Amino acid sequence: MTNILKSIFISLFPVIALYFAIDGLFHLSNHGISYRYIGRLLVAFTIAFFFIKIFIKPIARTDSNLKFYTILIAIGFLISLVSGGIMENDLNGSLPSIGLFFGWVLYIKWYSIFKDRKSNTKIRVGQQLPDFDLQDPDKNNVNISKFIGNPSIFLFYRGNWCPLCMAQIKEIASQYKELEKRNVNMVLISPQPHSHTKSLAKKFDVNFNFLIDQGNKAAKQLGILSKNGIPMGFQTLGYDSNTVLPTVIITNNQGQIIFADLTNNYRVRPEPSTFLKILDNQKL
């Protein structure tokens, strides 16, 4: 139930913020200066700008609390609350700013967070990576035993729809030569449709393994399934409602786990330099 609410929330919240940003601009241009609307505009525009920027110019990670954006939103909230709710004695006029502010808090502290990831007992450093099957874009079965013999990086990503996932893959692709020097198998895994994975592999055109976790079977086996984890409405693009929690696993030549990142925040992800350090330290 929680993930369904999150799915609805993340589809509606940016749209609502965009509406109030546009509404604030029209009001100020038609009716002149109003600090209540200036505050509302600052809150709404900052939220809308953040989400638009994420999709137009994706980034692989952010700080957990999005401090810069949060400060601007808090300032706008206070301006709207003080001018409307206190000075003008019109709390109702400040309700949009209040709602947007608490919506932002929900986004930071509720939507972005994955709970209970530390309790995962199936992905632990020192353990052998459990055996599972995947598929390539042409629907051929691929068992992960194929990657034993060389160190491997298994990156589970949510799908082409996720801008942070795409930015993370772009970062890793830029380190292709460094990974090649270390004879690393780079394995990118998503439950998305085969056609989406095929287009992604064509886009980056690097010697990585772009694979599909059909029906999230491996995600269930590894305890990293995100039930109803995609934003509401993305199903129309061919995605299943269920996806995977962003996860990185590095194994050595024998398939033993030497590093695992089970982030509890979808915006906080390891940098490629971290992977290279882990691989180099393994050789010492």
PDB file of C-alpha atoms in Angstrom:
ATOM      1  CA  MET A   1       0.000   0.000   0.000  1.00  0.00           C
ATOM      2  CA  THR A   2       2.843   2.378   0.864  1.00  0.00           C
ATOM      3  CA  ASN A   3       4.467   1.970  -2.559  1.00  0.00           C
ATOM      4  CA  ILE A   4       1.155   2.549  -4.329  1.00  0.00           C
ATOM      5  CA  LEU A   5       0.804   5.833  -2.452  1.00  0.00           C
ATOM      6  CA  LYS A   6       4.387   6.719  -3.391  1.00  0.00           C
ATOM      7  CA  SER A   7       3.659   5.904  -7.024  1.00  0.00           C
ATOM      8  CA  ILE A   8       0.673   8.261  -7.041  1.00  0.00           C
ATOM      9  CA  PHE A   9       2.508  10.938  -5.053  1.00  0.00           C
ATOM     10  CA  ILE A  10       5.533  11.195  -7.367  1.00  0.00           C
ATOM     11  CA  SER A  11       3.316  11.459 -10.448  1.00  0.00           C
ATOM     12  CA  LEU A  12       1.110  14.202  -9.014  1.00  0.00           C
ATOM     13  CA  PHE A  13       3.435  16.286  -6.838  1.00  0.00           C
ATOM     14  CA  PRO A  14       5.616  17.805  -9.615  1.00  0.00           C
ATOM     15  CA  VAL A  15       2.513  18.564 -11.700  1.00  0.00           C
ATOM     16  CA  ILE A  16       0.839  20.344  -8.783  1.00  0.00           C
ATOM     17  CA  ALA A  17       4.007  22.364  -8.151  1.00  0.00           C
ATOM     18  CA  LEU A  18       4.173  23.339 -11.823  1.00  0.00           C
ATOM     19  CA  TYR A  19       0.523  24.438 -11.752  1.00  0.00           C
ATOM     20  CA  PHE A  20       1.084  26.734  -8.753  1.00  0.00           C
ATOM     21  CA  ALA A  21       4.287  28.119 -10.307  1.00  0.00           C
ATOM     22  CA  ILE A  22       2.374  29.110 -13.447  1.00  0.00           C
ATOM     23  CA  ASP A  23      -0.579  30.382 -11.393  1.00  0.00           C
ATOM     24  CA  GLY A  24       1.780  32.505  -9.265  1.00  0.00           C
ATOM     25  CA  LEU A  25       3.372  34.066 -12.348  1.00  0.00           C
ATOM     26  CA  PHE A  26      -0.027  34.973 -13.825  1.00  0.00           C
ATOM     27  CA  HIS A  27      -1.260  36.448 -10.535  1.00  0.00           C
ATOM     28  CA  LEU A  28       1.813  38.605 -10.047  1.00  0.00           C
ATOM     29  CA  SER A  29       1.747  39.837 -13.642  1.00  0.00           C
ATOM     30  CA  ASN A  30      -1.976  40.658 -13.495  1.00  0.00           C
ATOM     31  CA  HIS A  31      -2.361  41.944  -9.927  1.00  0.00           C
ATOM     32  CA  GLY A  32       1.010  43.345  -8.966  1.00  0.00           C
ATOM     33  CA  ILE A  33       3.256  42.585  -6.003  1.00  0.00           C
ATOM     34  CA  SER A  34       1.956  40.242  -3.324  1.00  0.00           C
ATOM     35  CA  TYR A  35       4.440  38.755  -0.875  1.00  0.00           C
ATOM     36  CA  ARG A  36       2.140  35.821  -0.297  1.00  0.00           C
ATOM     37  CA  TYR A  37       2.286  34.992  -4.019  1.00  0.00           C
ATOM     38  CA  ILE A  38       5.996  35.722  -4.216  1.00  0.00           C
ATOM     39  CA  GLY A  39       6.527  33.174  -1.459  1.00  0.00           C
ATOM     40  CA  ARG A  40       4.229  30.691  -3.166  1.00  0.00           C
ATOM     41  CA  LEU A  41       6.009  31.198  -6.479  1.00  0.00           C
ATOM     42  CA  LEU A  42       9.412  30.603  -4.889  1.00  0.00           C
ATOM     43  CA  VAL A  43       8.212  27.348  -3.330  1.00  0.00           C
ATOM     44  CA  ALA A  44       6.394  26.065  -6.413  1.00  0.00           C
ATOM     45  CA  PHE A  45       9.010  27.161  -8.958  1.00  0.00           C
ATOM     46  CA  THR A  46      11.867  25.587  -6.971  1.00  0.00           C
ATOM     47  CA  ILE A  47      10.072  22.246  -6.758  1.00  0.00           C
ATOM     48  CA  ALA A  48       9.043  22.288 -10.421  1.00  0.00           C
ATOM     49  CA  PHE A  49      12.538  23.361 -11.519  1.00  0.00           C
ATOM     50  CA  PHE A  50      14.133  20.486  -9.604  1.00  0.00           C
ATOM     51  CA  PHE A  51      12.026  17.827 -11.303  1.00  0.00           C
ATOM     52  CA  ILE A  52      12.265  19.392 -14.747  1.00  0.00           C
ATOM     53  CA  LYS A  53      16.039  19.648 -14.416  1.00  0.00           C
ATOM     54  CA  ILE A  54      16.285  16.000 -13.325  1.00  0.00           C
ATOM     55  CA  PHE A  55      14.620  14.892 -16.556  1.00  0.00           C
ATOM     56  CA  ILE A  56      16.192  17.411 -18.938  1.00  0.00           C
ATOM     57  CA  LYS A  57      19.724  17.197 -17.541  1.00  0.00           C
ATOM     58  CA  PRO A  58      19.887  14.011 -15.454  1.00  0.00           C
ATOM     59  CA  ILE A  59      22.373  13.643 -12.635  1.00  0.00           C
ATOM     60  CA  ALA A  60      23.525  10.386 -11.096  1.00  0.00           C
ATOM     61  CA  ARG A  61      23.170  11.473  -7.476  1.00  0.00           C
ATOM     62  CA  THR A  62      22.235  14.296  -5.101  1.00  0.00           C
ATOM     63  CA  ASP A  63      22.808  14.971  -1.440  1.00  0.00           C
ATOM     64  CA  SER A  64      20.196  13.214   0.675  1.00  0.00           C
ATOM     65  CA  ASN A  65      18.342  16.351   1.838  1.00  0.00           C
ATOM     66  CA  LEU A  66      18.744  18.496  -1.288  1.00  0.00           C
ATOM     67  CA  LYS A  67      19.936  21.349   0.925  1.00  0.00           C
ATOM     68  CA  PHE A  68      20.039  24.126  -1.698  1.00  0.00           C
ATOM     69  CA  TYR A  69      16.504  23.470  -2.901  1.00  0.00           C
ATOM     70  CA  THR A  70      15.202  22.922   0.616  1.00  0.00           C
ATOM     71  CA  ILE A  71      16.545  26.297   1.798  1.00  0.00           C
ATOM     72  CA  LEU A  72      14.839  28.120  -1.092  1.00  0.00           C
ATOM     73  CA  ILE A  73      11.571  26.290  -0.461  1.00  0.00           C
ATOM     74  CA  ALA A  74      11.724  27.052   3.270  1.00  0.00           C
ATOM     75  CA  ILE A  75      12.319  30.763   2.558  1.00  0.00           C
ATOM     76  CA  GLY A  76       9.361  30.879   0.177  1.00  0.00           C
ATOM     77  CA  PHE A  77       7.192  29.032   2.668  1.00  0.00           C
ATOM     78  CA  LEU A  78       8.041  31.504   5.444  1.00  0.00           C
ATOM     79  CA  ILE A  79       7.429  34.527   3.216  1.00  0.00           C
ATOM     80  CA  SER A  80       4.026  33.211   2.197  1.00  0.00           C
ATOM     81  CA  LEU A  81       3.070  32.156   5.720  1.00  0.00           C
ATOM     82  CA  VAL A  82       4.143  35.370   7.432  1.00  0.00           C
ATOM     83  CA  SER A  83       2.696  37.751   4.824  1.00  0.00           C
ATOM     84  CA  GLY A  84      -0.522  35.821   4.217  1.00  0.00           C
ATOM     85  CA  GLY A  85      -1.215  33.908   7.377  1.00  0.00           C
ATOM     86  CA  ILE A  86       0.012  36.443   9.933  1.00  0.00           C
ATOM     87  CA  MET A  87       0.252  39.963   8.434  1.00  0.00           C
ATOM     88  CA  GLU A  88      -2.853  39.687   6.238  1.00  0.00           C
ATOM     89  CA  ASN A  89      -4.680  37.337   8.595  1.00  0.00           C
ATOM     90  CA  ASP A  90      -5.470  35.075   5.645  1.00  0.00           C
ATOM     91  CA  LEU A  91      -4.171  31.609   6.406  1.00  0.00           C
ATOM     92  CA  ASN A  92      -6.287  30.078   3.642  1.00  0.00           C
ATOM     93  CA  GLY A  93      -4.340  32.083   1.090  1.00  0.00           C
ATOM     94  CA  SER A  94      -1.137  30.466   2.342  1.00  0.00           C
ATOM     95  CA  LEU A  95      -2.469  26.898   2.151  1.00  0.00           C
ATOM     96  CA  PRO A  96      -0.909  26.129  -1.281  1.00  0.00           C
ATOM     97  CA  SER A  97       2.531  27.119   0.043  1.00  0.00           C
ATOM     98  CA  ILE A  98       1.989  25.079   3.189  1.00  0.00           C
ATOM     99  CA  GLY A  99       0.866  22.065   1.161  1.00  0.00           C
ATOM    100  CA  LEU A 100       3.798  22.303  -1.234  1.00  0.00           C
ATOM    101  CA  PHE A 101       6.270  22.706   1.620  1.00  0.00           C
ATOM    102  CA  PHE A 102       5.038  19.596   3.404  1.00  0.00           C
ATOM    103  CA  GLY A 103       4.884  17.789   0.059  1.00  0.00           C
ATOM    104  CA  TRP A 104       8.601  18.539  -0.341  1.00  0.00           C
ATOM    105  CA  VAL A 105       9.277  17.201   3.148  1.00  0.00           C
ATOM    106  CA  LEU A 106       7.407  14.019   2.186  1.00  0.00           C
ATOM    107  CA  TYR A 107       9.491  13.743  -0.973  1.00  0.00           C
ATOM    108  CA  ILE A 108      12.754  14.061   0.978  1.00  0.00           C
ATOM    109  CA  LYS A 109      11.910  11.988   4.043  1.00  0.00           C
ATOM    110  CA  TRP A 110       9.331   9.503   2.759  1.00  0.00           C
ATOM    111  CA  TYR A 111       9.296   9.015  -1.010  1.00  0.00           C
ATOM    112  CA  SER A 112      13.096   8.994  -1.489  1.00  0.00           C
ATOM    113  CA  ILE A 113      13.741   6.504   1.297  1.00  0.00           C
ATOM    114  CA  PHE A 114      13.840   2.706   1.078  1.00  0.00           C
ATOM    115  CA  LYS A 115      13.304   1.104   4.465  1.00  0.00           C
ATOM    116  CA  ASP A 116      14.781  -2.118   5.864  1.00  0.00           C
ATOM    117  CA  ARG A 117      17.494  -2.507   3.221  1.00  0.00           C
ATOM    118  CA  LYS A 118      20.136  -3.174   5.870  1.00  0.00           C
ATOM    119  CA  SER A 119      18.222  -6.283   6.900  1.00  0.00           C
ATOM    120  CA  ASN A 120      18.957  -7.931   3.532  1.00  0.00           C
ATOM    121  CA  THR A 121      20.729 -11.237   4.270  1.00  0.00           C
ATOM    122  CA  LYS A 122      21.034 -12.413   0.670  1.00  0.00           C
ATOM    123  CA  ILE A 123      23.598  -9.826  -0.433  1.00  0.00           C
ATOM    124  CA  ARG A 124      26.518  -9.758   1.988  1.00  0.00           C
ATOM    125  CA  VAL A 125      30.209  -9.124   1.443  1.00  0.00           C
ATOM    126  CA  GLY A 126      32.078 -12.437   1.703  1.00  0.00           C
ATOM    127  CA  GLN A 127      29.150 -14.512   0.491  1.00  0.00           C
ATOM    128  CA  GLN A 128      28.831 -16.152  -2.891  1.00  0.00           C
ATOM    129  CA  LEU A 129      26.445 -14.300  -5.171  1.00  0.00           C
ATOM    130  CA  PRO A 130      23.316 -16.473  -5.431  1.00  0.00           C
ATOM    131  CA  ASP A 131      22.786 -18.178  -8.774  1.00  0.00           C
ATOM    132  CA  PHE A 132      20.088 -16.721 -11.030  1.00  0.00           C
ATOM    133  CA  ASP A 133      19.111 -16.485 -14.690  1.00  0.00           C
ATOM    134  CA  LEU A 134      18.624 -13.387 -16.807  1.00  0.00           C
ATOM    135  CA  GLN A 135      17.842 -12.718 -20.473  1.00  0.00           C
ATOM    136  CA  ASP A 136      19.636 -10.740 -23.140  1.00  0.00           C
ATOM    137  CA  PRO A 137      17.729  -8.283 -25.374  1.00  0.00           C
ATOM    138  CA  ASP A 138      17.058 -11.137 -27.844  1.00  0.00           C
ATOM    139  CA  LYS A 139      15.411 -13.191 -25.059  1.00  0.00           C
ATOM    140  CA  ASN A 140      18.242 -15.720 -24.786  1.00  0.00           C
ATOM    141  CA  ASN A 141      18.778 -17.036 -21.252  1.00  0.00           C
ATOM    142  CA  VAL A 142      21.980 -15.981 -19.506  1.00  0.00           C
ATOM    143  CA  ASN A 143      23.109 -17.580 -16.260  1.00  0.00           C
ATOM    144  CA  ILE A 144      25.371 -15.450 -14.077  1.00  0.00           C
ATOM    145  CA  SER A 145      27.877 -18.304 -13.870  1.00  0.00           C
ATOM    146  CA  LYS A 146      28.929 -16.984 -17.282  1.00  0.00           C
ATOM    147  CA  PHE A 147      30.674 -14.110 -15.497  1.00  0.00           C
ATOM    148  CA  ILE A 148      32.770 -16.216 -13.125  1.00  0.00           C
ATOM    149  CA  GLY A 149      36.447 -16.023 -14.052  1.00  0.00           C
ATOM    150  CA  ASN A 150      36.669 -12.227 -14.088  1.00  0.00           C
ATOM    151  CA  PRO A 151      35.599  -9.597 -11.566  1.00  0.00           C
ATOM    152  CA  SER A 152      32.061  -8.397 -12.266  1.00  0.00           C
ATOM    153  CA  ILE A 153      29.970  -5.355 -11.470  1.00  0.00           C
ATOM    154  CA  PHE A 154      26.227  -6.041 -11.346  1.00  0.00           C
ATOM    155  CA  LEU A 155      24.211  -2.835 -11.548  1.00  0.00           C
ATOM    156  CA  PHE A 156      20.475  -3.262 -10.992  1.00  0.00           C
ATOM    157  CA  TYR A 157      18.662  -0.204 -12.334  1.00  0.00           C
ATOM    158  CA  ARG A 158      14.974   0.667 -12.396  1.00  0.00           C
ATOM    159  CA  GLY A 159      14.579   1.300 -16.116  1.00  0.00           C
ATOM    160  CA  ASN A 160      15.090   3.790 -18.917  1.00  0.00           C
ATOM    161  CA  TRP A 161      12.367   5.959 -17.354  1.00  0.00           C
ATOM    162  CA  CYS A 162      14.569   6.702 -14.314  1.00  0.00           C
ATOM    163  CA  PRO A 163      16.784   9.749 -15.051  1.00  0.00           C
ATOM    164  CA  LEU A 164      19.188   9.074 -12.179  1.00  0.00           C
ATOM    165  CA  CYS A 165      19.668   5.493 -13.392  1.00  0.00           C
ATOM    166  CA  MET A 166      20.426   6.735 -16.894  1.00  0.00           C
ATOM    167  CA  ALA A 167      22.914   9.293 -15.563  1.00  0.00           C
ATOM    168  CA  GLN A 168      24.586   6.605 -13.461  1.00  0.00           C
ATOM    169  CA  ILE A 169      24.938   4.307 -16.481  1.00  0.00           C
ATOM    170  CA  LYS A 170      26.329   7.188 -18.529  1.00  0.00           C
ATOM    171  CA  GLU A 171      28.964   7.787 -15.832  1.00  0.00           C
ATOM    172  CA  ILE A 172      29.967   4.130 -15.822  1.00  0.00           C
ATOM    173  CA  ALA A 173      30.081   4.018 -19.622  1.00  0.00           C
ATOM    174  CA  SER A 174      32.539   6.940 -19.536  1.00  0.00           C
ATOM    175  CA  GLN A 175      34.829   4.677 -17.449  1.00  0.00           C
ATOM    176  CA  TYR A 176      34.637   1.919 -20.052  1.00  0.00           C
ATOM    177  CA  LYS A 177      38.370   1.924 -20.820  1.00  0.00           C
ATOM    178  CA  GLU A 178      39.310   1.733 -17.144  1.00  0.00           C
ATOM    179  CA  LEU A 179      36.962  -1.204 -16.631  1.00  0.00           C
ATOM    180  CA  GLU A 180      38.303  -2.912 -19.736  1.00  0.00           C
ATOM    181  CA  LYS A 181      41.873  -2.610 -18.426  1.00  0.00           C
ATOM    182  CA  ARG A 182      40.774  -4.538 -15.337  1.00  0.00           C
ATOM    183  CA  ASN A 183      38.965  -7.240 -17.351  1.00  0.00           C
ATOM    184  CA  VAL A 184      35.694  -6.421 -15.615  1.00  0.00           C
ATOM    185  CA  ASN A 185      32.326  -7.808 -16.670  1.00  0.00           C
ATOM    186  CA  MET A 186      29.908  -4.876 -16.521  1.00  0.00           C
ATOM    187  CA  VAL A 187      26.418  -6.303 -16.109  1.00  0.00           C
ATOM    188  CA  LEU A 188      23.457  -3.895 -16.283  1.00  0.00           C
ATOM    189  CA  ILE A 189      20.181  -5.452 -15.167  1.00  0.00           C
ATOM    190  CA  SER A 190      16.625  -4.128 -15.318  1.00  0.00           C
ATOM    191  CA  PRO A 191      13.142  -5.703 -15.327  1.00  0.00           C
ATOM    192  CA  GLN A 192      12.080  -3.383 -18.160  1.00  0.00           C
ATOM    193  CA  PRO A 193      10.892  -4.678 -21.582  1.00  0.00           C
ATOM    194  CA  HIS A 194      13.501  -6.215 -23.872  1.00  0.00           C
ATOM    195  CA  SER A 195      12.974  -3.509 -26.505  1.00  0.00           C
ATOM    196  CA  HIS A 196      13.828  -0.775 -23.968  1.00  0.00           C
ATOM    197  CA  THR A 197      17.034  -2.552 -22.976  1.00  0.00           C
ATOM    198  CA  LYS A 198      17.959  -3.087 -26.625  1.00  0.00           C
ATOM    199  CA  SER A 199      17.583   0.649 -27.324  1.00  0.00           C
ATOM    200  CA  LEU A 200      19.699   1.462 -24.259  1.00  0.00           C
ATOM    201  CA  ALA A 201      22.476  -0.887 -25.394  1.00  0.00           C
ATOM    202  CA  LYS A 202      22.390   0.718 -28.848  1.00  0.00           C
ATOM    203  CA  LYS A 203      22.545   4.204 -27.344  1.00  0.00           C
ATOM    204  CA  PHE A 204      25.715   3.586 -25.320  1.00  0.00           C
ATOM    205  CA  ASP A 205      27.374   1.130 -27.730  1.00  0.00           C
ATOM    206  CA  VAL A 206      29.907  -0.217 -25.218  1.00  0.00           C
ATOM    207  CA  ASN A 207      30.922  -3.785 -24.500  1.00  0.00           C
ATOM    208  CA  PHE A 208      28.658  -4.117 -21.477  1.00  0.00           C
ATOM    209  CA  ASN A 209      26.136  -6.848 -20.755  1.00  0.00           C
ATOM    210  CA  PHE A 210      22.667  -5.283 -20.986  1.00  0.00           C
ATOM    211  CA  LEU A 211      20.344  -7.878 -19.473  1.00  0.00           C
ATOM    212  CA  ILE A 212      16.726  -8.244 -18.432  1.00  0.00           C
ATOM    213  CA  ASP A 213      15.382  -9.663 -15.199  1.00  0.00           C
ATOM    214  CA  GLN A 214      12.168 -11.058 -16.644  1.00  0.00           C
ATOM    215  CA  GLY A 215       9.355 -10.844 -14.110  1.00  0.00           C
ATOM    216  CA  ASN A 216      11.778  -9.565 -11.446  1.00  0.00           C
ATOM    217  CA  LYS A 217      12.738 -13.151 -10.634  1.00  0.00           C
ATOM    218  CA  ALA A 218      16.314 -12.284  -9.660  1.00  0.00           C
ATOM    219  CA  ALA A 219      15.149  -9.200  -7.739  1.00  0.00           C
ATOM    220  CA  LYS A 220      12.812 -11.380  -5.670  1.00  0.00           C
ATOM    221  CA  GLN A 221      15.548 -13.932  -5.095  1.00  0.00           C
ATOM    222  CA  LEU A 222      17.988 -11.250  -3.935  1.00  0.00           C
ATOM    223  CA  GLY A 223      15.443  -9.353  -1.826  1.00  0.00           C
ATOM    224  CA  ILE A 224      15.661  -6.165  -3.890  1.00  0.00           C
ATOM    225  CA  LEU A 225      12.190  -6.118  -5.444  1.00  0.00           C
ATOM    226  CA  SER A 226      10.349  -2.783  -5.374  1.00  0.00           C
ATOM    227  CA  LYS A 227       6.682  -3.681  -5.612  1.00  0.00           C
ATOM    228  CA  ASN A 228       4.632  -0.964  -7.344  1.00  0.00           C
ATOM    229  CA  GLY A 229       7.866   1.002  -7.512  1.00  0.00           C
ATOM    230  CA  ILE A 230       7.373   2.967 -10.730  1.00  0.00           C
ATOM    231  CA  PRO A 231       5.491   6.276 -10.947  1.00  0.00           C
ATOM    232  CA  MET A 232       1.811   5.975 -11.724  1.00  0.00           C
ATOM    233  CA  GLY A 233       1.180   6.220 -15.464  1.00  0.00           C
ATOM    234  CA  PHE A 234       4.512   4.866 -16.670  1.00  0.00           C
ATOM    235  CA  GLN A 235       2.798   1.523 -17.277  1.00  0.00           C
ATOM    236  CA  THR A 236       1.472   3.055 -20.511  1.00  0.00           C
ATOM    237  CA  LEU A 237       5.085   3.075 -21.775  1.00  0.00           C
ATOM    238  CA  GLY A 238       5.295  -0.690 -21.400  1.00  0.00           C
ATOM    239  CA  TYR A 239       6.799  -0.894 -17.911  1.00  0.00           C
ATOM    240  CA  ASP A 240       5.533  -3.268 -15.257  1.00  0.00           C
ATOM    241  CA  SER A 241       4.354  -1.733 -11.989  1.00  0.00           C
ATOM    242  CA  ASN A 242       7.062  -3.615 -10.112  1.00  0.00           C
ATOM    243  CA  THR A 243      10.724  -2.750 -10.490  1.00  0.00           C
ATOM    244  CA  VAL A 244      14.018  -3.187  -8.652  1.00  0.00           C
ATOM    245  CA  LEU A 245      15.673  -1.209  -5.878  1.00  0.00           C
ATOM    246  CA  PRO A 246      18.866   0.461  -7.170  1.00  0.00           C
ATOM    247  CA  THR A 247      21.652  -1.940  -6.211  1.00  0.00           C
ATOM    248  CA  VAL A 248      25.316  -2.439  -7.048  1.00  0.00           C
ATOM    249  CA  ILE A 249      27.151  -5.724  -6.396  1.00  0.00           C
ATOM    250  CA  ILE A 250      30.804  -6.367  -7.201  1.00  0.00           C
ATOM    251  CA  THR A 251      32.137  -9.924  -7.267  1.00  0.00           C
ATOM    252  CA  ASN A 252      35.653 -11.309  -7.606  1.00  0.00           C
ATOM    253  CA  ASN A 253      36.867 -13.936 -10.072  1.00  0.00           C
ATOM    254  CA  GLN A 254      35.164 -16.686  -8.086  1.00  0.00           C
ATOM    255  CA  GLY A 255      31.792 -14.957  -7.893  1.00  0.00           C
ATOM    256  CA  GLN A 256      32.224 -13.941  -4.260  1.00  0.00           C
ATOM    257  CA  ILE A 257      30.727 -10.602  -3.243  1.00  0.00           C
ATOM    258  CA  ILE A 258      33.447  -8.069  -2.389  1.00  0.00           C
ATOM    259  CA  PHE A 259      31.255  -4.945  -2.391  1.00  0.00           C
ATOM    260  CA  ALA A 260      27.549  -4.219  -2.161  1.00  0.00           C
ATOM    261  CA  ASP A 261      25.730  -0.895  -2.226  1.00  0.00           C
ATOM    262  CA  LEU A 262      22.123  -1.206  -1.116  1.00  0.00           C
ATOM    263  CA  THR A 263      21.334   2.470  -0.954  1.00  0.00           C
ATOM    264  CA  ASN A 264      18.392   3.470   1.223  1.00  0.00           C
ATOM    265  CA  ASN A 265      17.827   6.621  -0.868  1.00  0.00           C
ATOM    266  CA  TYR A 266      17.278   6.431  -4.620  1.00  0.00           C
ATOM    267  CA  ARG A 267      19.100   9.770  -5.085  1.00  0.00           C
ATOM    268  CA  VAL A 268      22.257   8.688  -3.231  1.00  0.00           C
ATOM    269  CA  ARG A 269      24.423   6.357  -5.305  1.00  0.00           C
ATOM    270  CA  PRO A 270      28.119   5.401  -5.376  1.00  0.00           C
ATOM    271  CA  GLU A 271      30.485   6.990  -7.883  1.00  0.00           C
ATOM    272  CA  PRO A 272      32.355   4.913 -10.501  1.00  0.00           C
ATOM    273  CA  SER A 273      35.649   5.797  -8.803  1.00  0.00           C
ATOM    274  CA  THR A 274      34.431   3.766  -5.822  1.00  0.00           C
ATOM    275  CA  PHE A 275      34.099   0.689  -8.024  1.00  0.00           C
ATOM    276  CA  LEU A 276      37.602   1.113  -9.420  1.00  0.00           C
ATOM    277  CA  LYS A 277      39.077   1.443  -5.922  1.00  0.00           C
ATOM    278  CA  ILE A 278      37.314  -1.725  -4.766  1.00  0.00           C
ATOM    279  CA  LEU A 279      38.611  -3.634  -7.786  1.00  0.00           C
ATOM    280  CA  ASP A 280      42.171  -2.329  -7.369  1.00  0.00           C
ATOM    281  CA  ASN A 281      42.229  -3.088  -3.643  1.00  0.00           C
ATOM    282  CA  GLN A 282      41.102  -6.635  -4.391  1.00  0.00           C
ATOM    283  CA  LYS A 283      44.309  -7.187  -6.368  1.00  0.00           C
ATOM    284  CA  LEU A 284      46.594  -6.110  -3.506  1.00  0.00           C
TER     285      LEU A 284
END
